[in-house]
Amino acid sequence: MTKATGAAGDPPYLRIVAAIRRRIADGELAPGDRVPSTRQIAREWGVALATATKALTTLRLEGLVEARPRIGTVVAGTAPAAPAAPARRRPSPAPDPEQELSLDRIVRTAIEIADAEGLSALSMRGVAARLGVAAMSTYRYVPSKEDLVLHMADAAYGEDSYPADAPEDWRTRIELGARTLWSLYRKHPWLAQLGSLTRPLLVPNLMVHGEWVLGALDGHGLDPTTLFDIHVLIYSHVQGLAVHLEMEAHAEAATGQSEDQWMDSRAPALQELVESGRFPTFAKVVGSFKDGYDLRLDALFEFGLKALLDGLTSIIEGQEAVT
């Protein structure tokens, strides 16, 4: 675990700031290089995510780092070696950031934070700090974090659309819809954490994906309840696997261990279960793996989608034949 090199009495976040600032000044991190993310800082320095977020925010306010879409937080192109002294501050001809503020900028900035650092790192104050505006300025455009998250979800779900000429085959159409959703969850892992089957997320751009699948099922003689049940099952397969993308990222940041490292640390407990004699089938299957079981979410998604659609074929096409 890295130890920051700031003054011993400094708060942890300032010691982290000092260490990263030194890396930049020494050229270890050059302009454009990615700096450690919130999760990486939490793991490397053994601090809470909130402390890691505060350290990155301080570096942004000093002008040392900046956020870049689809990349993350990087060393600023003209990063100073140390924060400028307030007494030497000079008027800047640059336009007032608050005059350029918009709901779209706020939402996109919030998405960048959630993509790079997780939804737990998101706050209205943090978004304002990254935009370089007063903390209360963002509230003129969105009243709360909850409302901001809804705007984020709608924007993220709207990043992918469907062709105007839909495939005639229902299965091809559903496969396209499921894979489109999966790719969005892969791009924005936090997205799958929002909403549930019992309390769904009601935003227009998620409805676009639902409409695509419902349209594929419509016209096959299914009663409305069966049709909607199938739609929910397909969505739950995609979203149910996708929730583990963000959960694993959180667990890695909290424990400082990768998935493989965590499993290695639990080897004695696993061995005890295998040797207990209480679970013979489990012991036989686990013992047959040469190098352990490799949990591959992308492969599981495709395997599960095929199995689900294979099982539904007789229901969908059978009803069509009856009618």
PDB file of C-alpha atoms in Angstrom, residues 16-233:
ATOM      1  CA  ILE A  16      -2.607  12.000  -1.301  1.00  0.00           C
ATOM      2  CA  VAL A  17      -2.728  15.344  -3.127  1.00  0.00           C
ATOM      3  CA  ALA A  18       0.922  15.972  -2.223  1.00  0.00           C
ATOM      4  CA  ALA A  19       1.984  12.553  -3.531  1.00  0.00           C
ATOM      5  CA  ILE A  20       0.171  12.908  -6.869  1.00  0.00           C
ATOM      6  CA  ARG A  21       1.350  16.523  -7.217  1.00  0.00           C
ATOM      7  CA  ARG A  22       4.932  15.295  -6.790  1.00  0.00           C
ATOM      8  CA  ARG A  23       4.444  12.635  -9.474  1.00  0.00           C
ATOM      9  CA  ILE A  24       3.299  15.355 -11.863  1.00  0.00           C
ATOM     10  CA  ALA A  25       6.151  17.724 -10.951  1.00  0.00           C
ATOM     11  CA  ASP A  26       8.745  14.941 -11.371  1.00  0.00           C
ATOM     12  CA  GLY A  27       7.381  14.018 -14.804  1.00  0.00           C
ATOM     13  CA  GLU A  28       6.217  10.582 -13.702  1.00  0.00           C
ATOM     14  CA  LEU A  29       2.754  11.705 -14.803  1.00  0.00           C
ATOM     15  CA  ALA A  30       2.916  13.812 -17.966  1.00  0.00           C
ATOM     16  CA  PRO A  31       0.182  16.055 -19.421  1.00  0.00           C
ATOM     17  CA  GLY A  32      -2.580  13.830 -20.796  1.00  0.00           C
ATOM     18  CA  ASP A  33      -1.656  10.834 -18.627  1.00  0.00           C
ATOM     19  CA  ARG A  34      -4.464   9.320 -16.583  1.00  0.00           C
ATOM     20  CA  VAL A  35      -4.182   9.862 -12.864  1.00  0.00           C
ATOM     21  CA  PRO A  36      -5.415   7.266 -10.354  1.00  0.00           C
ATOM     22  CA  SER A  37      -9.200   7.043 -10.212  1.00  0.00           C
ATOM     23  CA  THR A  38     -11.173   7.288  -6.984  1.00  0.00           C
ATOM     24  CA  ARG A  39     -11.231   3.511  -6.689  1.00  0.00           C
ATOM     25  CA  GLN A  40      -7.502   3.219  -7.406  1.00  0.00           C
ATOM     26  CA  ILE A  41      -6.694   5.882  -4.809  1.00  0.00           C
ATOM     27  CA  ALA A  42      -8.888   4.154  -2.242  1.00  0.00           C
ATOM     28  CA  ARG A  43      -7.092   0.883  -2.878  1.00  0.00           C
ATOM     29  CA  GLU A  44      -3.555   2.298  -3.141  1.00  0.00           C
ATOM     30  CA  TRP A  45      -3.717   4.523  -0.054  1.00  0.00           C
ATOM     31  CA  GLY A  46      -6.186   2.502   1.968  1.00  0.00           C
ATOM     32  CA  VAL A  47      -8.697   5.337   2.380  1.00  0.00           C
ATOM     33  CA  ALA A  48     -12.454   5.680   1.976  1.00  0.00           C
ATOM     34  CA  LEU A  49     -13.940   6.571  -1.408  1.00  0.00           C
ATOM     35  CA  ALA A  50     -15.067   9.929  -0.009  1.00  0.00           C
ATOM     36  CA  THR A  51     -11.459  10.779   0.927  1.00  0.00           C
ATOM     37  CA  ALA A  52     -10.243   9.739  -2.514  1.00  0.00           C
ATOM     38  CA  THR A  53     -12.912  11.898  -4.157  1.00  0.00           C
ATOM     39  CA  LYS A  54     -11.874  14.895  -2.032  1.00  0.00           C
ATOM     40  CA  ALA A  55      -8.251  14.449  -3.114  1.00  0.00           C
ATOM     41  CA  LEU A  56      -9.153  14.417  -6.815  1.00  0.00           C
ATOM     42  CA  THR A  57     -11.438  17.424  -6.390  1.00  0.00           C
ATOM     43  CA  THR A  58      -8.587  19.366  -4.741  1.00  0.00           C
ATOM     44  CA  LEU A  59      -6.265  18.522  -7.624  1.00  0.00           C
ATOM     45  CA  ARG A  60      -8.899  19.715 -10.112  1.00  0.00           C
ATOM     46  CA  LEU A  61      -9.383  22.994  -8.271  1.00  0.00           C
ATOM     47  CA  GLU A  62      -5.605  23.515  -8.323  1.00  0.00           C
ATOM     48  CA  GLY A  63      -5.654  23.066 -12.110  1.00  0.00           C
ATOM     49  CA  LEU A  64      -3.376  20.043 -11.994  1.00  0.00           C
ATOM     50  CA  VAL A  65      -5.862  17.599 -13.499  1.00  0.00           C
ATOM     51  CA  GLU A  66      -8.941  17.724 -15.683  1.00  0.00           C
ATOM     52  CA  ALA A  67     -11.748  15.383 -16.712  1.00  0.00           C
ATOM     53  CA  ARG A  68     -11.943  14.184 -20.300  1.00  0.00           C
ATOM     54  CA  PRO A  69     -15.001  12.364 -21.702  1.00  0.00           C
ATOM     55  CA  ARG A  70     -14.528   8.613 -22.253  1.00  0.00           C
ATOM     56  CA  ILE A  71     -11.029   8.808 -20.740  1.00  0.00           C
ATOM     57  CA  GLY A  72     -11.316   9.880 -17.121  1.00  0.00           C
ATOM     58  CA  THR A  73      -9.218  12.259 -15.060  1.00  0.00           C
ATOM     59  CA  VAL A  74      -5.885  13.167 -16.650  1.00  0.00           C
ATOM     60  CA  VAL A  75      -3.000  15.538 -15.982  1.00  0.00           C
ATOM     61  CA  ALA A  76      -3.913  18.972 -17.350  1.00  0.00           C
ATOM     62  CA  GLY A  77      -2.085  20.074 -20.473  1.00  0.00           C
ATOM     63  CA  THR A  78      -0.512  23.013 -18.680  1.00  0.00           C
ATOM     64  CA  ALA A  79      -0.444  21.520 -15.200  1.00  0.00           C
ATOM     65  CA  PRO A  80       1.424  23.712 -12.706  1.00  0.00           C
ATOM     66  CA  ALA A  81       3.987  22.110 -10.384  1.00  0.00           C
ATOM     67  CA  ALA A  82       2.174  23.460  -7.341  1.00  0.00           C
ATOM     68  CA  PRO A  83      -1.068  25.321  -6.615  1.00  0.00           C
ATOM     69  CA  ALA A  84      -0.982  29.006  -7.413  1.00  0.00           C
ATOM     70  CA  ALA A  85      -0.811  31.333  -4.410  1.00  0.00           C
ATOM     71  CA  PRO A  86      -4.051  33.324  -3.967  1.00  0.00           C
ATOM     72  CA  ALA A  87      -2.113  36.603  -3.622  1.00  0.00           C
ATOM     73  CA  ARG A  88      -0.737  36.272  -7.150  1.00  0.00           C
ATOM     74  CA  ARG A  89      -4.074  35.539  -8.778  1.00  0.00           C
ATOM     75  CA  ARG A  90      -4.663  37.711 -11.849  1.00  0.00           C
ATOM     76  CA  PRO A  91      -7.890  38.479 -13.680  1.00  0.00           C
ATOM     77  CA  SER A  92      -8.623  35.927 -16.365  1.00  0.00           C
ATOM     78  CA  PRO A  93     -10.122  36.824 -19.729  1.00  0.00           C
ATOM     79  CA  ALA A  94     -11.835  33.451 -19.833  1.00  0.00           C
ATOM     80  CA  PRO A  95     -15.653  33.544 -19.735  1.00  0.00           C
ATOM     81  CA  ASP A  96     -17.417  32.913 -16.460  1.00  0.00           C
ATOM     82  CA  PRO A  97     -18.102  29.132 -16.227  1.00  0.00           C
ATOM     83  CA  GLU A  98     -21.444  29.814 -14.593  1.00  0.00           C
ATOM     84  CA  GLN A  99     -22.562  31.771 -17.652  1.00  0.00           C
ATOM     85  CA  GLU A 100     -21.818  28.702 -19.797  1.00  0.00           C
ATOM     86  CA  LEU A 101     -23.526  26.282 -17.424  1.00  0.00           C
ATOM     87  CA  SER A 102     -26.353  24.154 -18.804  1.00  0.00           C
ATOM     88  CA  LEU A 103     -28.302  21.087 -17.804  1.00  0.00           C
ATOM     89  CA  ASP A 104     -26.573  19.069 -20.530  1.00  0.00           C
ATOM     90  CA  ARG A 105     -23.096  19.992 -19.227  1.00  0.00           C
ATOM     91  CA  ILE A 106     -24.091  19.117 -15.677  1.00  0.00           C
ATOM     92  CA  VAL A 107     -25.518  15.745 -16.725  1.00  0.00           C
ATOM     93  CA  ARG A 108     -22.540  14.843 -18.911  1.00  0.00           C
ATOM     94  CA  THR A 109     -20.104  15.797 -16.169  1.00  0.00           C
ATOM     95  CA  ALA A 110     -22.036  13.698 -13.666  1.00  0.00           C
ATOM     96  CA  ILE A 111     -21.940  10.738 -16.062  1.00  0.00           C
ATOM     97  CA  GLU A 112     -18.153  11.126 -16.401  1.00  0.00           C
ATOM     98  CA  ILE A 113     -17.792  11.009 -12.615  1.00  0.00           C
ATOM     99  CA  ALA A 114     -20.038   7.949 -12.271  1.00  0.00           C
ATOM    100  CA  ASP A 115     -18.260   6.144 -15.133  1.00  0.00           C
ATOM    101  CA  ALA A 116     -14.800   6.762 -13.690  1.00  0.00           C
ATOM    102  CA  GLU A 117     -15.474   6.627  -9.958  1.00  0.00           C
ATOM    103  CA  GLY A 118     -18.826   4.942  -9.378  1.00  0.00           C
ATOM    104  CA  LEU A 119     -22.237   6.273  -8.481  1.00  0.00           C
ATOM    105  CA  SER A 120     -21.311   6.427  -4.783  1.00  0.00           C
ATOM    106  CA  ALA A 121     -18.712   9.097  -5.606  1.00  0.00           C
ATOM    107  CA  LEU A 122     -21.321  11.346  -7.227  1.00  0.00           C
ATOM    108  CA  SER A 123     -22.468  14.474  -5.412  1.00  0.00           C
ATOM    109  CA  MET A 124     -23.876  17.819  -6.470  1.00  0.00           C
ATOM    110  CA  ARG A 125     -20.879  19.515  -4.868  1.00  0.00           C
ATOM    111  CA  GLY A 126     -18.465  17.249  -6.736  1.00  0.00           C
ATOM    112  CA  VAL A 127     -20.130  17.992 -10.082  1.00  0.00           C
ATOM    113  CA  ALA A 128     -19.931  21.729  -9.373  1.00  0.00           C
ATOM    114  CA  ALA A 129     -16.249  21.428  -8.427  1.00  0.00           C
ATOM    115  CA  ARG A 130     -15.401  19.641 -11.667  1.00  0.00           C
ATOM    116  CA  LEU A 131     -17.267  22.299 -13.649  1.00  0.00           C
ATOM    117  CA  GLY A 132     -15.464  25.043 -11.733  1.00  0.00           C
ATOM    118  CA  VAL A 133     -18.645  26.719 -10.487  1.00  0.00           C
ATOM    119  CA  ALA A 134     -20.110  27.516  -7.086  1.00  0.00           C
ATOM    120  CA  ALA A 135     -21.638  24.545  -5.281  1.00  0.00           C
ATOM    121  CA  MET A 136     -25.173  25.969  -5.422  1.00  0.00           C
ATOM    122  CA  SER A 137     -25.044  26.865  -9.122  1.00  0.00           C
ATOM    123  CA  THR A 138     -26.043  23.396 -10.292  1.00  0.00           C
ATOM    124  CA  TYR A 139     -29.244  23.542  -8.243  1.00  0.00           C
ATOM    125  CA  ARG A 140     -30.611  26.172 -10.650  1.00  0.00           C
ATOM    126  CA  TYR A 141     -30.788  23.431 -13.286  1.00  0.00           C
ATOM    127  CA  VAL A 142     -31.530  20.306 -11.264  1.00  0.00           C
ATOM    128  CA  PRO A 143     -33.063  20.394  -7.758  1.00  0.00           C
ATOM    129  CA  SER A 144     -31.435  17.323  -6.211  1.00  0.00           C
ATOM    130  CA  LYS A 145     -29.036  14.442  -6.714  1.00  0.00           C
ATOM    131  CA  GLU A 146     -32.002  12.111  -7.227  1.00  0.00           C
ATOM    132  CA  ASP A 147     -33.241  14.249 -10.124  1.00  0.00           C
ATOM    133  CA  LEU A 148     -29.718  14.437 -11.518  1.00  0.00           C
ATOM    134  CA  VAL A 149     -29.447  10.639 -11.535  1.00  0.00           C
ATOM    135  CA  LEU A 150     -32.712  10.386 -13.487  1.00  0.00           C
ATOM    136  CA  HIS A 151     -31.347  12.822 -16.088  1.00  0.00           C
ATOM    137  CA  MET A 152     -28.108  10.817 -16.218  1.00  0.00           C
ATOM    138  CA  ALA A 153     -29.970   7.558 -16.754  1.00  0.00           C
ATOM    139  CA  ASP A 154     -32.120   9.025 -19.516  1.00  0.00           C
ATOM    140  CA  ALA A 155     -29.054  10.451 -21.276  1.00  0.00           C
ATOM    141  CA  ALA A 156     -27.095   7.195 -20.959  1.00  0.00           C
ATOM    142  CA  TYR A 157     -29.946   5.012 -22.240  1.00  0.00           C
ATOM    143  CA  GLY A 158     -30.320   7.430 -25.151  1.00  0.00           C
ATOM    144  CA  GLU A 159     -26.769   6.916 -26.401  1.00  0.00           C
ATOM    145  CA  ASP A 160     -27.758   3.914 -28.536  1.00  0.00           C
ATOM    146  CA  SER A 161     -30.777   3.615 -30.807  1.00  0.00           C
ATOM    147  CA  TYR A 162     -32.253   1.125 -33.264  1.00  0.00           C
ATOM    148  CA  PRO A 163     -32.572   0.987 -37.061  1.00  0.00           C
ATOM    149  CA  ALA A 164     -35.679   2.418 -38.632  1.00  0.00           C
ATOM    150  CA  ASP A 165     -36.152  -0.822 -40.581  1.00  0.00           C
ATOM    151  CA  ALA A 166     -36.537  -3.415 -37.841  1.00  0.00           C
ATOM    152  CA  PRO A 167     -35.615  -7.040 -38.640  1.00  0.00           C
ATOM    153  CA  GLU A 168     -38.695  -9.095 -39.409  1.00  0.00           C
ATOM    154  CA  ASP A 169     -37.545 -12.062 -37.332  1.00  0.00           C
ATOM    155  CA  TRP A 170     -38.587 -11.655 -33.692  1.00  0.00           C
ATOM    156  CA  ARG A 171     -35.515 -13.428 -32.330  1.00  0.00           C
ATOM    157  CA  THR A 172     -33.043 -11.288 -34.269  1.00  0.00           C
ATOM    158  CA  ARG A 173     -34.823  -8.189 -33.042  1.00  0.00           C
ATOM    159  CA  ILE A 174     -34.774  -9.274 -29.394  1.00  0.00           C
ATOM    160  CA  GLU A 175     -31.101 -10.263 -29.617  1.00  0.00           C
ATOM    161  CA  LEU A 176     -30.276  -6.802 -30.938  1.00  0.00           C
ATOM    162  CA  GLY A 177     -32.244  -5.162 -28.126  1.00  0.00           C
ATOM    163  CA  ALA A 178     -30.630  -7.283 -25.402  1.00  0.00           C
ATOM    164  CA  ARG A 179     -27.107  -6.740 -26.741  1.00  0.00           C
ATOM    165  CA  THR A 180     -27.700  -3.011 -27.068  1.00  0.00           C
ATOM    166  CA  LEU A 181     -28.721  -2.825 -23.414  1.00  0.00           C
ATOM    167  CA  TRP A 182     -25.750  -4.971 -22.374  1.00  0.00           C
ATOM    168  CA  SER A 183     -23.332  -2.676 -24.217  1.00  0.00           C
ATOM    169  CA  LEU A 184     -24.823   0.346 -22.430  1.00  0.00           C
ATOM    170  CA  TYR A 185     -24.391  -1.346 -19.052  1.00  0.00           C
ATOM    171  CA  ARG A 186     -20.831  -2.230 -19.991  1.00  0.00           C
ATOM    172  CA  LYS A 187     -20.197   1.413 -20.861  1.00  0.00           C
ATOM    173  CA  HIS A 188     -21.969   2.742 -17.758  1.00  0.00           C
ATOM    174  CA  PRO A 189     -21.839   0.026 -15.048  1.00  0.00           C
ATOM    175  CA  TRP A 190     -23.685   2.221 -12.524  1.00  0.00           C
ATOM    176  CA  LEU A 191     -26.726   2.268 -14.805  1.00  0.00           C
ATOM    177  CA  ALA A 192     -27.788  -1.264 -13.877  1.00  0.00           C
ATOM    178  CA  GLN A 193     -27.942  -0.264 -10.203  1.00  0.00           C
ATOM    179  CA  LEU A 194     -30.895   2.051 -10.804  1.00  0.00           C
ATOM    180  CA  GLY A 195     -34.452   0.822 -10.482  1.00  0.00           C
ATOM    181  CA  SER A 196     -35.765  -2.703  -9.988  1.00  0.00           C
ATOM    182  CA  LEU A 197     -38.393  -4.952 -11.529  1.00  0.00           C
ATOM    183  CA  THR A 198     -40.875  -3.975  -8.842  1.00  0.00           C
ATOM    184  CA  ARG A 199     -40.020  -0.254  -8.950  1.00  0.00           C
ATOM    185  CA  PRO A 200     -38.913   0.345 -12.530  1.00  0.00           C
ATOM    186  CA  LEU A 201     -37.003   3.354 -13.749  1.00  0.00           C
ATOM    187  CA  LEU A 202     -39.485   5.436 -15.750  1.00  0.00           C
ATOM    188  CA  VAL A 203     -37.389   7.493 -18.143  1.00  0.00           C
ATOM    189  CA  PRO A 204     -38.188   7.944 -21.856  1.00  0.00           C
ATOM    190  CA  ASN A 205     -34.964   6.526 -23.294  1.00  0.00           C
ATOM    191  CA  LEU A 206     -35.247   3.292 -21.320  1.00  0.00           C
ATOM    192  CA  MET A 207     -38.781   2.977 -22.706  1.00  0.00           C
ATOM    193  CA  VAL A 208     -37.243   3.089 -26.191  1.00  0.00           C
ATOM    194  CA  HIS A 209     -35.471  -0.215 -25.465  1.00  0.00           C
ATOM    195  CA  GLY A 210     -38.629  -1.693 -23.964  1.00  0.00           C
ATOM    196  CA  GLU A 211     -40.672  -0.616 -26.968  1.00  0.00           C
ATOM    197  CA  TRP A 212     -38.190  -2.347 -29.274  1.00  0.00           C
ATOM    198  CA  VAL A 213     -38.587  -5.700 -27.509  1.00  0.00           C
ATOM    199  CA  LEU A 214     -42.360  -5.365 -27.095  1.00  0.00           C
ATOM    200  CA  GLY A 215     -42.620  -4.592 -30.804  1.00  0.00           C
ATOM    201  CA  ALA A 216     -40.696  -7.785 -31.571  1.00  0.00           C
ATOM    202  CA  LEU A 217     -43.144  -9.856 -29.501  1.00  0.00           C
ATOM    203  CA  ASP A 218     -46.334  -8.159 -30.654  1.00  0.00           C
ATOM    204  CA  GLY A 219     -48.333  -9.826 -33.397  1.00  0.00           C
ATOM    205  CA  HIS A 220     -47.479 -13.413 -32.395  1.00  0.00           C
ATOM    206  CA  GLY A 221     -50.790 -14.252 -30.764  1.00  0.00           C
ATOM    207  CA  LEU A 222     -49.576 -13.814 -27.187  1.00  0.00           C
ATOM    208  CA  ASP A 223     -52.000 -12.556 -24.578  1.00  0.00           C
ATOM    209  CA  PRO A 224     -50.929  -9.212 -23.053  1.00  0.00           C
ATOM    210  CA  THR A 225     -49.803 -10.725 -19.728  1.00  0.00           C
ATOM    211  CA  THR A 226     -47.622 -13.386 -21.360  1.00  0.00           C
ATOM    212  CA  LEU A 227     -46.173 -10.851 -23.774  1.00  0.00           C
ATOM    213  CA  PHE A 228     -45.193  -8.492 -20.971  1.00  0.00           C
ATOM    214  CA  ASP A 229     -43.892 -11.352 -18.796  1.00  0.00           C
ATOM    215  CA  ILE A 230     -41.486 -12.318 -21.592  1.00  0.00           C
ATOM    216  CA  HIS A 231     -40.375  -8.713 -21.937  1.00  0.00           C
ATOM    217  CA  VAL A 232     -39.656  -8.526 -18.180  1.00  0.00           C
ATOM    218  CA  LEU A 233     -37.767 -11.852 -18.223  1.00  0.00           C
TER     219      LEU A 233
END
